[in-house]
Coordinates of C-alpha atoms in Angstrom, one line a residue:
Chain Z
M1 CA 0.0 0.0 0.0
K2 CA 2.8 2.4 1.0
K3 CA 4.5 1.5 -2.3
L4 CA 1.3 2.0 -4.2
T5 CA 0.8 5.3 -2.6
K6 CA 4.4 6.2 -3.5
I7 CA 3.8 5.1 -7.1
A8 CA 0.5 7.1 -7.2
T9 CA 2.3 10.1 -5.8
V10 CA 5.0 9.8 -8.5
I11 CA 2.4 9.5 -11.2
I12 CA 0.4 12.5 -9.9
A13 CA 3.6 14.5 -9.5
A14 CA 4.7 13.6 -13.0
S15 CA 1.4 14.4 -14.5
A16 CA 1.3 17.7 -12.5
I17 CA 4.7 18.6 -14.0
L18 CA 3.6 17.6 -17.5
V19 CA 0.4 19.5 -17.1
G20 CA 2.3 22.4 -15.7
C21 CA 4.5 22.4 -18.8
G22 CA 1.4 22.2 -21.0
K23 CA 0.0 25.1 -19.1
S24 CA 3.0 27.3 -19.6
N25 CA 3.0 26.4 -23.3
S26 CA -0.7 27.1 -23.7
S27 CA -0.7 30.3 -21.8
S28 CA 2.1 31.7 -23.9
S29 CA 0.3 30.7 -27.1
S30 CA -3.2 31.8 -26.0
S31 CA -3.9 35.4 -25.7
S32 CA -5.2 37.3 -22.7
A33 CA -8.8 36.5 -23.8
S34 CA -8.7 33.3 -21.6
S35 CA -6.7 34.7 -18.8
K36 CA -9.1 33.1 -16.3
A37 CA -8.6 29.6 -17.7
V38 CA -6.8 27.2 -15.4
S39 CA -5.5 23.8 -16.1
G40 CA -4.3 20.9 -14.0
K41 CA -5.3 17.6 -12.5
I42 CA -7.1 17.4 -9.2
T43 CA -7.6 14.2 -7.3
I44 CA -10.2 14.2 -4.6
V45 CA -10.6 11.3 -2.1
G46 CA -12.6 10.8 1.0
S47 CA -16.1 11.1 2.6
T48 CA -18.8 9.2 0.8
A49 CA -21.3 11.7 2.3
L50 CA -19.8 14.6 0.4
Q51 CA -18.9 12.6 -2.7
P52 CA -22.1 13.1 -4.7
L53 CA -21.9 16.9 -4.3
V54 CA -18.3 17.1 -5.3
E55 CA -18.8 14.8 -8.2
K56 CA -21.6 16.9 -9.6
A57 CA -19.8 20.2 -9.0
A58 CA -16.6 18.7 -10.6
E59 CA -18.6 17.7 -13.7
N60 CA -20.0 21.3 -14.1
F61 CA -16.6 22.8 -13.4
Q62 CA -14.9 20.7 -16.0
T63 CA -17.4 21.7 -18.7
D64 CA -16.4 25.4 -18.1
N65 CA -12.7 24.6 -17.6
S66 CA -11.9 21.9 -20.1
K67 CA -8.2 21.9 -19.3
V68 CA -8.8 20.8 -15.7
S69 CA -9.3 17.1 -15.0
I70 CA -10.9 16.2 -11.7
T71 CA -11.1 12.7 -10.2
V72 CA -13.4 12.2 -7.3
Q73 CA -13.3 9.0 -5.2
G74 CA -14.9 7.8 -2.0
G75 CA -13.1 5.8 0.6
G76 CA -14.2 7.4 3.8
S77 CA -13.2 10.4 5.8
G78 CA -10.2 8.7 7.4
T79 CA -8.9 7.8 4.0
G80 CA -9.4 11.3 2.7
L81 CA -7.5 12.9 5.6
S82 CA -4.6 10.4 5.6
Q83 CA -4.2 10.6 1.8
V84 CA -4.1 14.4 1.7
Q85 CA -1.7 14.4 4.7
S86 CA 0.6 12.1 2.9
G87 CA 0.4 14.2 -0.2
A88 CA -1.1 11.4 -2.3
V89 CA -4.1 13.4 -3.3
T90 CA -4.9 17.1 -3.9
I91 CA -8.0 17.3 -1.7
G92 CA -9.2 15.2 1.1
N93 CA -12.9 15.2 1.9
S94 CA -14.0 14.7 5.4
D95 CA -17.2 14.8 7.5
I96 CA -15.2 15.6 10.6
F97 CA -12.6 18.2 11.7
A98 CA -9.0 17.0 11.1
Q99 CA -8.5 17.7 14.8
Q100 CA -11.0 15.0 15.7
S101 CA -9.2 12.3 13.8
D102 CA -6.5 10.2 15.3
G103 CA -3.1 10.3 13.6
I104 CA -3.7 13.5 11.6
T105 CA -1.7 16.7 12.2
A106 CA -4.4 19.3 11.7
S107 CA -2.1 22.2 11.6
K108 CA -0.5 21.0 8.4
L109 CA -3.9 21.0 6.6
N110 CA -6.0 23.9 5.3
D111 CA -9.7 23.5 6.0
N112 CA -12.3 24.5 3.4
K113 CA -15.9 24.2 4.7
V114 CA -18.1 23.7 1.6
A115 CA -21.4 22.7 3.1
V116 CA -23.3 21.7 6.2
V117 CA -25.1 18.4 6.6
G118 CA -27.9 17.8 9.0
M119 CA -28.6 14.4 10.5
A120 CA -31.7 13.1 12.1
P121 CA -32.7 9.9 14.0
V122 CA -34.9 7.7 11.9
V123 CA -37.2 4.9 12.9
N124 CA -39.2 2.2 11.3
K125 CA -42.7 3.5 10.4
D126 CA -44.5 1.0 12.6
V127 CA -43.0 1.8 16.0
G128 CA -45.4 4.7 16.5
V129 CA -42.9 7.3 17.8
K130 CA -42.4 10.7 16.2
N131 CA -40.8 12.7 19.0
L132 CA -38.2 11.8 21.6
T133 CA -36.3 13.8 24.1
M134 CA -32.5 14.1 23.8
K135 CA -32.2 12.0 26.9
Q136 CA -34.5 9.3 25.6
L137 CA -32.5 9.1 22.4
R138 CA -29.3 8.8 24.4
N139 CA -30.8 6.1 26.6
I140 CA -31.9 4.1 23.5
F141 CA -28.4 4.2 22.0
T142 CA -26.7 3.3 25.3
G143 CA -29.1 0.4 25.6
K144 CA -31.0 1.6 28.7
I145 CA -34.3 1.7 26.9
T146 CA -34.9 -1.5 24.9
N147 CA -38.6 -1.4 24.2
W148 CA -40.6 1.2 22.2
K149 CA -43.4 1.2 24.8
E150 CA -41.0 2.9 27.3
V151 CA -41.0 6.0 25.0
G152 CA -44.7 5.9 24.1
G153 CA -44.6 3.6 21.1
K154 CA -45.7 0.0 20.4
D155 CA -44.7 -2.9 22.6
Q156 CA -41.8 -3.9 20.4
D157 CA -38.1 -4.5 20.9
I158 CA -35.8 -1.7 19.7
V159 CA -33.4 -2.8 17.1
L160 CA -30.4 -0.5 17.2
I161 CA -28.6 0.1 13.9
N162 CA -25.5 2.2 14.5
R163 CA -23.0 3.6 12.0
A164 CA -19.5 2.3 11.4
E165 CA -17.1 3.1 14.2
G166 CA -15.0 6.0 13.2
S167 CA -17.2 7.2 10.4
G168 CA -18.0 10.9 10.1
T169 CA -21.8 10.4 10.6
R170 CA -21.2 8.4 13.8
A171 CA -18.7 11.0 15.1
T172 CA -21.2 13.8 14.5
F173 CA -24.0 11.8 16.2
E174 CA -21.9 10.9 19.2
T175 CA -20.5 14.4 19.9
N176 CA -24.0 15.9 19.6
V177 CA -26.2 13.3 21.3
M178 CA -24.2 10.8 23.4
N179 CA -22.7 13.4 25.7
G180 CA -19.6 11.3 26.4
E181 CA -21.5 8.1 27.0
T182 CA -20.6 5.0 25.0
A183 CA -23.1 3.5 22.6
A184 CA -24.2 0.0 23.2
K185 CA -22.7 -2.7 21.0
S186 CA -25.1 -3.2 18.2
Q187 CA -25.5 -3.7 14.5
E188 CA -23.4 -1.4 12.4
Q189 CA -23.7 -0.4 8.8
D190 CA -21.5 1.9 6.8
S191 CA -23.5 3.2 3.9
N192 CA -26.5 5.6 4.1
G193 CA -28.4 3.7 1.5
T194 CA -28.2 0.4 3.3
V195 CA -29.2 2.0 6.6
Q196 CA -32.2 3.5 4.9
K197 CA -33.3 0.2 3.5
M198 CA -32.7 -1.6 6.8
V199 CA -34.7 0.9 8.9
A200 CA -37.5 0.8 6.4
E201 CA -37.7 -3.0 6.4
T202 CA -36.7 -4.1 10.0
P203 CA -39.5 -3.8 12.6
G204 CA -38.5 -1.8 15.6
A205 CA -35.4 -0.4 13.9
I206 CA -33.8 3.0 14.8
S207 CA -30.7 4.6 13.2
Y208 CA -29.7 8.1 12.0
L209 CA -29.3 9.4 8.5
A210 CA -28.2 12.6 6.7
F211 CA -31.3 14.7 5.8
S212 CA -30.9 13.8 2.1
Y213 CA -31.5 10.1 2.7
I214 CA -34.7 10.6 4.7
T215 CA -37.6 9.4 2.5
S216 CA -41.3 8.6 3.0
S217 CA -40.5 5.0 3.7
I218 CA -39.0 5.8 7.1
Q219 CA -40.0 8.1 10.0
E220 CA -37.7 10.9 11.1
V221 CA -37.9 11.8 14.7
S222 CA -38.2 15.2 16.2
L223 CA -36.0 15.9 19.3
D224 CA -37.6 17.9 22.2
G225 CA -40.2 19.0 19.8
V226 CA -37.8 20.5 17.3
K227 CA -38.2 19.2 13.7
P228 CA -35.2 18.2 11.7
T229 CA -35.3 20.9 9.0
D230 CA -32.6 23.0 7.2
A231 CA -33.9 26.2 8.8
N232 CA -33.5 24.7 12.3
V233 CA -30.0 23.6 11.4
T234 CA -28.9 27.1 10.4
T235 CA -29.9 28.5 13.9
N236 CA -28.5 25.4 15.7
K237 CA -32.0 24.7 17.2
W238 CA -31.5 21.3 15.6
K239 CA -28.2 20.3 17.1
I240 CA -27.1 17.3 15.0
W241 CA -25.2 18.7 12.1
S242 CA -21.6 18.9 10.8
Y243 CA -19.6 20.6 8.2
E244 CA -18.4 19.0 5.1
H245 CA -14.7 19.7 4.8
M246 CA -12.4 19.7 1.8
Y247 CA -8.8 19.7 3.2
T248 CA -5.7 20.7 1.2
K249 CA -2.1 20.5 2.2
G250 CA 0.2 23.5 1.7
T251 CA -0.5 26.1 -0.9
P252 CA -3.0 24.7 -3.4
N253 CA -2.2 25.2 -7.1
A254 CA -4.3 27.5 -9.4
A255 CA -6.7 24.8 -10.5
T256 CA -7.4 23.5 -7.0
K257 CA -7.8 27.1 -5.8
A258 CA -10.3 27.8 -8.6
F259 CA -12.3 24.6 -7.9
L260 CA -12.5 25.3 -4.2
S261 CA -13.7 28.8 -4.7
Y262 CA -16.2 27.4 -7.3
M263 CA -17.5 25.0 -4.6
K264 CA -18.1 28.0 -2.3
S265 CA -19.6 30.2 -5.0
D266 CA -23.3 31.0 -5.1
K267 CA -23.6 29.0 -8.3
V268 CA -22.9 25.8 -6.3
Q269 CA -24.2 26.8 -2.9
N270 CA -27.6 28.0 -4.1
S271 CA -28.4 25.2 -6.5
L272 CA -26.4 21.9 -6.2
V273 CA -26.0 22.1 -2.4
K274 CA -29.7 22.4 -1.9
E275 CA -30.7 20.0 -4.6
L276 CA -28.5 17.2 -3.1
G277 CA -29.9 17.8 0.4
Y278 CA -27.1 19.8 2.1
V279 CA -27.4 23.1 3.8
S280 CA -25.6 26.0 2.2
I281 CA -22.6 27.3 4.1
G282 CA -23.7 30.9 3.5
K283 CA -27.0 30.4 5.2
M284 CA -25.6 29.4 8.6
K285 CA -26.2 31.8 11.4
V286 CA -24.0 30.0 13.8
Q287 CA -20.6 28.3 13.5
K288 CA -19.0 25.4 15.2
N289 CA -15.4 24.8 16.0
A290 CA -13.5 21.6 16.3
D291 CA -14.4 21.3 20.0
N292 CA -18.1 21.4 19.0
K293 CA -18.5 24.9 20.5
V294 CA -21.2 26.8 18.8
T295 CA -21.1 30.6 18.4
D296 CA -23.2 33.1 16.5
I297 CA -21.8 34.5 13.3
K298 CA -21.9 38.3 13.4
Chain B
M1 CA 47.9 -24.4 -25.9
I2 CA 49.7 -21.1 -26.3
N3 CA 52.9 -22.9 -27.1
G4 CA 51.1 -25.1 -29.6
G5 CA 49.7 -22.1 -31.3
E6 CA 53.1 -20.5 -31.5
L7 CA 54.6 -23.7 -32.9
S8 CA 52.0 -24.2 -35.5
E9 CA 52.3 -20.6 -36.6
N10 CA 56.0 -21.0 -36.9
S11 CA 56.0 -24.3 -38.7
F12 CA 53.2 -23.5 -41.2
S13 CA 53.9 -19.9 -41.9
S14 CA 55.7 -20.8 -45.0
L15 CA 52.7 -22.4 -46.6
P16 CA 50.8 -19.7 -48.4
N17 CA 47.6 -21.6 -48.9
F18 CA 46.9 -22.3 -45.3
G19 CA 45.5 -18.9 -44.6
G20 CA 42.8 -19.6 -47.2
E21 CA 41.9 -22.9 -45.6
V22 CA 41.4 -21.2 -42.3
I23 CA 39.0 -18.8 -43.8
L24 CA 37.1 -21.7 -45.3
M25 CA 36.8 -23.4 -42.0
D26 CA 35.6 -20.3 -40.2
P27 CA 31.9 -20.4 -41.1
I28 CA 31.5 -24.0 -39.8
K29 CA 33.4 -23.2 -36.6
D30 CA 31.3 -20.0 -36.2
K31 CA 28.1 -21.9 -36.7
I32 CA 29.0 -24.5 -34.1
Q33 CA 30.4 -22.0 -31.6
S34 CA 27.9 -19.2 -32.0
T35 CA 24.3 -19.3 -30.5
S36 CA 21.7 -20.4 -33.0
R37 CA 18.3 -18.9 -33.5
E38 CA 16.7 -21.7 -31.6
T39 CA 19.1 -21.2 -28.7
R40 CA 18.3 -17.5 -28.6
Q41 CA 14.6 -18.3 -28.6
D42 CA 15.3 -20.7 -25.8
I43 CA 17.1 -18.0 -23.8
V44 CA 14.4 -15.4 -24.5
G45 CA 11.7 -17.8 -23.4
K46 CA 13.6 -18.7 -20.2
V47 CA 14.3 -15.0 -19.3
L48 CA 10.6 -14.2 -20.0
S49 CA 9.2 -17.0 -17.9
Y50 CA 11.7 -16.5 -15.1
S51 CA 11.0 -12.8 -14.9
C52 CA 7.2 -13.4 -14.9
I53 CA 7.7 -16.0 -12.1
S54 CA 9.9 -13.7 -10.1
L55 CA 7.5 -10.8 -10.5
I56 CA 4.7 -12.9 -9.2
V57 CA 6.8 -14.2 -6.3
I58 CA 7.9 -10.7 -5.5
V59 CA 4.3 -9.5 -5.5
V60 CA 3.1 -12.3 -3.3
L61 CA 6.0 -11.9 -0.9
S62 CA 5.6 -8.2 -0.7
I63 CA 1.9 -8.5 0.0
F64 CA 2.7 -11.0 2.7
V65 CA 5.5 -8.9 4.2
F66 CA 3.3 -5.8 4.0
V67 CA 0.3 -7.3 5.7
A68 CA 2.5 -9.0 8.3
T69 CA 4.4 -5.9 9.3
K70 CA 1.2 -3.8 9.5
G71 CA -0.6 -6.6 11.3
L72 CA 2.2 -7.3 13.7
A73 CA 2.5 -3.6 14.5
T74 CA -0.5 -3.9 16.7
F75 CA 1.4 -6.2 19.0
V76 CA 4.9 -4.7 18.6
V77 CA 4.1 -1.0 18.5
N78 CA 0.8 -0.7 20.2
K79 CA 1.7 -3.4 22.7
A80 CA -1.5 -5.4 22.5
S81 CA -1.2 -9.0 23.7
I82 CA -1.8 -11.7 21.1
W83 CA -3.7 -13.7 23.7
D84 CA -6.2 -10.9 24.2
F85 CA -6.5 -10.5 20.4
L86 CA -7.3 -14.1 19.8
F87 CA -9.4 -14.8 22.9
G88 CA -10.7 -11.4 24.0
T89 CA -14.3 -10.6 23.3
N90 CA -14.3 -6.8 23.6
W91 CA -13.6 -5.1 20.2
N92 CA -13.3 -1.4 20.4
P93 CA -10.0 -0.2 18.9
S94 CA -10.7 3.5 19.7
A95 CA -11.0 2.9 23.4
T96 CA -8.6 1.6 26.0
D97 CA -9.0 -0.5 29.1
K98 CA -8.0 0.6 32.6
A99 CA -4.4 -0.4 32.0
G100 CA -4.3 1.7 28.9
N101 CA -4.2 -1.2 26.4
P102 CA -6.5 -0.9 23.4
L103 CA -9.5 -3.2 23.5
L104 CA -8.8 -5.6 20.6
G105 CA -10.6 -8.8 21.3
A106 CA -11.1 -10.4 17.9
L107 CA -12.8 -13.6 19.1
P108 CA -16.3 -12.4 18.1
M109 CA -15.2 -11.9 14.5
I110 CA -13.3 -15.1 14.4
T111 CA -16.3 -17.0 15.7
G112 CA -18.5 -15.2 13.3
S113 CA -16.3 -16.0 10.3
F114 CA -16.0 -19.7 11.2
G115 CA -19.7 -19.8 12.0
V116 CA -20.9 -18.6 8.6
T117 CA -18.3 -20.6 6.8
I118 CA -19.0 -23.9 8.4
I119 CA -22.7 -23.6 8.2
A120 CA -22.7 -22.5 4.6
V121 CA -20.5 -25.4 3.6
I122 CA -22.7 -27.9 5.6
F123 CA -25.6 -26.6 3.6
A124 CA -23.8 -26.5 0.3
A125 CA -21.9 -29.8 0.3
P126 CA -24.9 -32.2 -0.1
F127 CA -26.4 -30.0 -2.8
A128 CA -23.1 -29.7 -4.6
I129 CA -22.5 -33.4 -4.5
G130 CA -26.0 -34.2 -5.6
T131 CA -25.8 -31.7 -8.5
A132 CA -22.4 -33.0 -9.5
L133 CA -23.7 -36.6 -9.6
Y134 CA -26.7 -35.7 -11.6
M135 CA -24.4 -33.9 -14.1
T136 CA -22.0 -36.7 -14.5
E137 CA -24.1 -39.8 -14.1
V138 CA -27.8 -39.1 -14.7
A139 CA -28.3 -36.1 -17.0
S140 CA -28.3 -36.2 -20.8
R141 CA -25.7 -34.3 -22.6
R142 CA -28.1 -31.4 -23.0
G143 CA -29.1 -31.3 -19.4
E144 CA -25.5 -31.4 -18.4
K145 CA -24.7 -28.5 -20.6
L146 CA -27.6 -26.5 -19.3
L147 CA -26.6 -27.1 -15.7
Q148 CA -23.0 -26.3 -16.5
S149 CA -24.0 -22.9 -17.8
V150 CA -26.3 -22.2 -14.9
I151 CA -23.4 -22.9 -12.5
E152 CA -21.1 -20.7 -14.5
L153 CA -23.7 -17.9 -14.4
L154 CA -23.8 -18.2 -10.6
V155 CA -20.1 -17.7 -10.4
G156 CA -20.3 -14.5 -12.5
I157 CA -22.9 -12.7 -10.3
P158 CA -21.1 -10.0 -8.4
S159 CA -21.1 -10.4 -4.6
V160 CA -22.8 -7.0 -4.1
V161 CA -25.8 -8.4 -6.0
Y162 CA -25.9 -11.5 -3.7
G163 CA -25.7 -9.1 -0.8
F164 CA -28.6 -7.0 -2.0
I165 CA -30.7 -10.1 -2.7
G166 CA -29.8 -11.3 0.8
L167 CA -30.9 -8.0 2.3
S168 CA -34.2 -7.9 0.4
V169 CA -35.1 -11.6 0.4
V170 CA -33.1 -13.7 2.9
V171 CA -33.3 -11.3 5.9
P172 CA -37.1 -10.9 5.8
F173 CA -37.4 -14.7 5.2
V174 CA -35.2 -15.5 8.3
R175 CA -37.1 -12.9 10.3
T176 CA -40.5 -14.3 9.6
H177 CA -39.6 -18.0 9.7
F178 CA -36.9 -18.2 12.3
G179 CA -37.4 -15.1 14.4
G180 CA -35.0 -12.4 15.5
S181 CA -34.3 -9.3 13.5
G182 CA -33.2 -11.3 10.5
Y183 CA -29.6 -10.2 10.6
G184 CA -27.2 -12.8 11.8
I185 CA -25.1 -15.8 11.1
L186 CA -27.9 -17.8 9.6
S187 CA -28.7 -15.2 7.0
G188 CA -25.0 -14.9 6.2
A189 CA -24.7 -18.7 5.9
F190 CA -27.7 -18.7 3.5
V191 CA -26.2 -16.1 1.2
L192 CA -22.8 -17.8 1.3
F193 CA -24.5 -21.2 0.6
V194 CA -25.5 -19.9 -2.8
M195 CA -22.1 -18.3 -3.4
V196 CA -20.0 -21.3 -2.6
L197 CA -22.3 -23.8 -4.4
P198 CA -20.9 -23.3 -7.9
T199 CA -17.3 -23.6 -6.7
V200 CA -17.9 -26.8 -4.8
T201 CA -20.1 -28.2 -7.5
S202 CA -17.8 -27.7 -10.4
M203 CA -14.8 -29.0 -8.5
T204 CA -16.8 -32.1 -7.5
V205 CA -17.8 -32.6 -11.1
D206 CA -14.1 -32.6 -12.1
S207 CA -13.1 -35.1 -9.4
L208 CA -16.0 -37.4 -10.4
R209 CA -15.0 -37.2 -14.0
A210 CA -11.4 -38.1 -13.0
V211 CA -12.6 -41.6 -11.7
P212 CA -11.3 -44.1 -14.3
K213 CA -14.1 -45.5 -16.4
Y214 CA -13.2 -49.1 -15.9
Y215 CA -14.0 -48.7 -12.1
K216 CA -17.6 -48.0 -13.0
E217 CA -17.7 -50.7 -15.7
A218 CA -16.3 -53.3 -13.4
S219 CA -18.8 -52.4 -10.7
L220 CA -21.7 -52.6 -13.1
A221 CA -20.4 -55.8 -14.6
L222 CA -20.4 -57.3 -11.1
G223 CA -24.1 -56.7 -11.0
A224 CA -24.1 -53.6 -8.9
T225 CA -27.0 -51.2 -9.4
K226 CA -26.4 -47.6 -10.5
W227 CA -26.9 -46.3 -7.0
Q228 CA -24.6 -48.9 -5.5
T229 CA -21.9 -48.0 -8.1
I230 CA -22.2 -44.3 -7.3
Y231 CA -22.2 -44.9 -3.6
K232 CA -19.6 -47.6 -3.3
V233 CA -17.3 -46.8 -6.2
L234 CA -17.6 -43.3 -7.5
L235 CA -17.9 -41.4 -4.3
R236 CA -15.4 -43.5 -2.5
S237 CA -12.7 -43.1 -5.1
S238 CA -13.3 -39.4 -5.5
T239 CA -13.5 -38.6 -1.8
S240 CA -10.3 -36.6 -1.7
G241 CA -11.3 -34.6 -4.6
I242 CA -14.7 -33.8 -3.0
L243 CA -13.0 -32.8 0.2
T244 CA -10.7 -30.5 -1.7
A245 CA -13.7 -28.9 -3.3
I246 CA -15.3 -28.4 0.1
I247 CA -12.2 -26.8 1.5
F248 CA -12.0 -24.5 -1.5
G249 CA -15.6 -23.6 -0.8
M250 CA -14.7 -22.8 2.8
A251 CA -11.8 -20.6 1.7
R252 CA -14.2 -18.7 -0.6
A253 CA -16.8 -18.3 2.1
F254 CA -14.2 -17.3 4.7
G255 CA -12.9 -14.5 2.5
E256 CA -16.2 -13.2 1.2
A257 CA -16.8 -9.7 2.5
L258 CA -19.5 -7.5 0.9
A259 CA -22.4 -9.9 0.7
V260 CA -21.9 -11.1 4.3
Q261 CA -21.5 -7.6 5.6
M262 CA -24.9 -6.6 4.3
V263 CA -26.8 -9.4 6.0
I264 CA -24.9 -10.3 9.2
G265 CA -25.6 -7.2 11.1
N266 CA -22.0 -6.2 11.9
A267 CA -22.3 -6.2 15.7
A268 CA -18.8 -6.9 17.1
V269 CA -20.2 -9.0 20.0
M270 CA -20.0 -12.7 20.7
P271 CA -22.8 -14.2 18.6
K272 CA -25.6 -15.2 21.0
G273 CA -27.1 -17.6 18.5
L274 CA -27.6 -18.1 14.8
L275 CA -30.3 -15.4 14.7
A276 CA -28.5 -12.6 16.6
P277 CA -26.4 -10.0 14.8
A278 CA -22.8 -10.9 14.6
S279 CA -19.8 -9.9 12.5
T280 CA -17.0 -11.5 10.5
L281 CA -13.3 -10.6 10.1
T282 CA -14.0 -9.4 6.6
S283 CA -17.1 -7.3 7.5
V284 CA -15.3 -5.4 10.2
L285 CA -12.4 -4.9 7.9
T286 CA -14.4 -3.4 5.0
M287 CA -16.5 -1.2 7.3
G288 CA -13.5 0.2 9.2
I289 CA -10.7 0.6 6.7
G290 CA -12.0 3.8 5.2
N291 CA -12.6 5.4 8.5
T292 CA -9.2 4.9 10.1
V293 CA -6.0 6.7 9.5
M294 CA -2.8 4.8 8.5
G295 CA -0.6 4.1 11.5
T296 CA -3.1 4.5 14.2
V297 CA -4.1 1.7 16.6
G298 CA -7.5 1.3 14.9
N299 CA -5.9 0.9 11.5
N300 CA -3.2 -1.5 12.7
A301 CA -5.9 -3.6 14.4
L302 CA -7.7 -3.9 11.1
W303 CA -4.4 -5.1 9.5
S304 CA -4.1 -7.7 12.2
L305 CA -7.5 -9.0 11.1
A306 CA -6.2 -9.0 7.5
L307 CA -3.2 -11.0 8.6
M308 CA -5.5 -13.4 10.3
L309 CA -7.4 -13.8 7.0
L310 CA -4.2 -14.3 5.1
L311 CA -3.0 -17.0 7.5
M312 CA -6.4 -18.7 7.4
S313 CA -6.2 -18.9 3.6
L314 CA -2.7 -20.3 3.9
I315 CA -4.1 -23.0 6.3
F316 CA -6.9 -23.8 3.9
N317 CA -4.2 -24.3 1.2
I318 CA -2.1 -26.5 3.3
I319 CA -5.2 -28.6 4.1
V320 CA -5.9 -29.0 0.4
R321 CA -2.3 -30.1 -0.2
F322 CA -2.5 -32.6 2.6
I323 CA -5.8 -34.1 1.3
G324 CA -4.4 -34.2 -2.2
R325 CA -1.3 -36.1 -1.0
K326 CA -3.4 -38.6 1.0
G327 CA -5.9 -39.1 -1.8
R328 CA -3.2 -40.0 -4.3
M329 CA -2.9 -43.5 -2.7

């Protein structure tokens, strides 16, 4: 793997040099009419939650900037962070702050927050519960409450479906809900799609999903009477949300810089971000730091 | 030799024709002494095949060394004890116990892996042997070809499709007919049963076909019925081949990740039964590897699981060799 990474690095570096040469050639030949045009190769790896947004944005970006080639891959937040730290990729996508990840030197990386994602607890439609208190939710996930009738639902065993240990979704849920308590050992699933299907089909199931994966086949749960909506996320009334980060290492090249500013531009934030179920970063009235401290944006 | 050369030069230098003769002899000498086209082909072939072999050996070795160094780092660098890893039941790489050692009990996953593998093979073996016997002894040529292509089709289906079918069909089936949430070792075994069936069947067919024809003819000539021939001659003489097929099926089941991960429930706890959520070595690996950072305890622990899988496949291979040697008679 290390060798592979090395080879990949060499290839990327080589292509970067080649592309760099190409760029200097083309810029000398082309006139100032296309002074804005950038070229280069961008490799983006990491969070699967952010992947669809980046893929779509990259597609649009490449139609406008035909000299830029962007590769977007999944692999998980941990992969994204470690790959960008080792220099194997240009951008590492992550659902969590680099500070929250083991083995990552956050000070070496530049954080670019491109979107906000809200998450909500979801239950199987037949359990008969639409609202829980934060404490009840915590007790369900620590295993203190094991039957739905204890929280006003049917007499049915609770089937916990947690997310993969170390995944961004789980980290967000645990920092905002669990309050330092450890979740009970239970089933775990990695992908949003699978979790959605499992909750819809398993009687008594509870899990949590990003807003964009909540469909009519499952029941989202309000917490302390607050509904999981985008508007409540922007004011932090709904507390379970996190940033989607795109980390770079060192000074990014022109193409990377252009793509990152494209991600933050109104063009992406007002259309794609909303379409794909994220909350636009510009709409946020509060901000969170790596220690989960929330402050107002003035 | 040198002296001889000098001598001859001295003694024959007076003969003018001799030089010409030497020139005449040269092509034959050259032909004999120089490498021919065939020899060069031979050398090229040798170099080519040796370099291919050494490349493969290097790749295999470096994979082994890489997984081993990463996997052993858990015990060398992170100071986890091998005993706790093999027999501990608490898997939580991100947390530590009171003494500060990471919680790396892999027994739940080891149990889960062996559980699904053994049950799947127990289900699959009778079906595979039955199908193989039908194909070799009963079916017409057409029926045999049909079954052959069905089996080949089963091999070609990607495991994610098996997993999705498992999630949509097997899990609800197990839930309604056996109880529990539907996720567990039994569901995993059902999915693996279908996945290992083609492997075991086609290898059993091969070993049945390898039985010399005169065994069968002799048995029938002695007045044995078809069933007696199958039972007492065919199956007996191909036992080692069938066992090999079953071990290969086990190796396949042991290493399968995606399909099992979707139906087993992935709870890293000791399985409380066939219907309770459990996990396998592979399912924990595939879920965790993207979420850990290279060089951390969590990542190293996953490499230890990978090392475990590698060693198991080595053991399966050794068993196959052993059976093969015994079966040769």
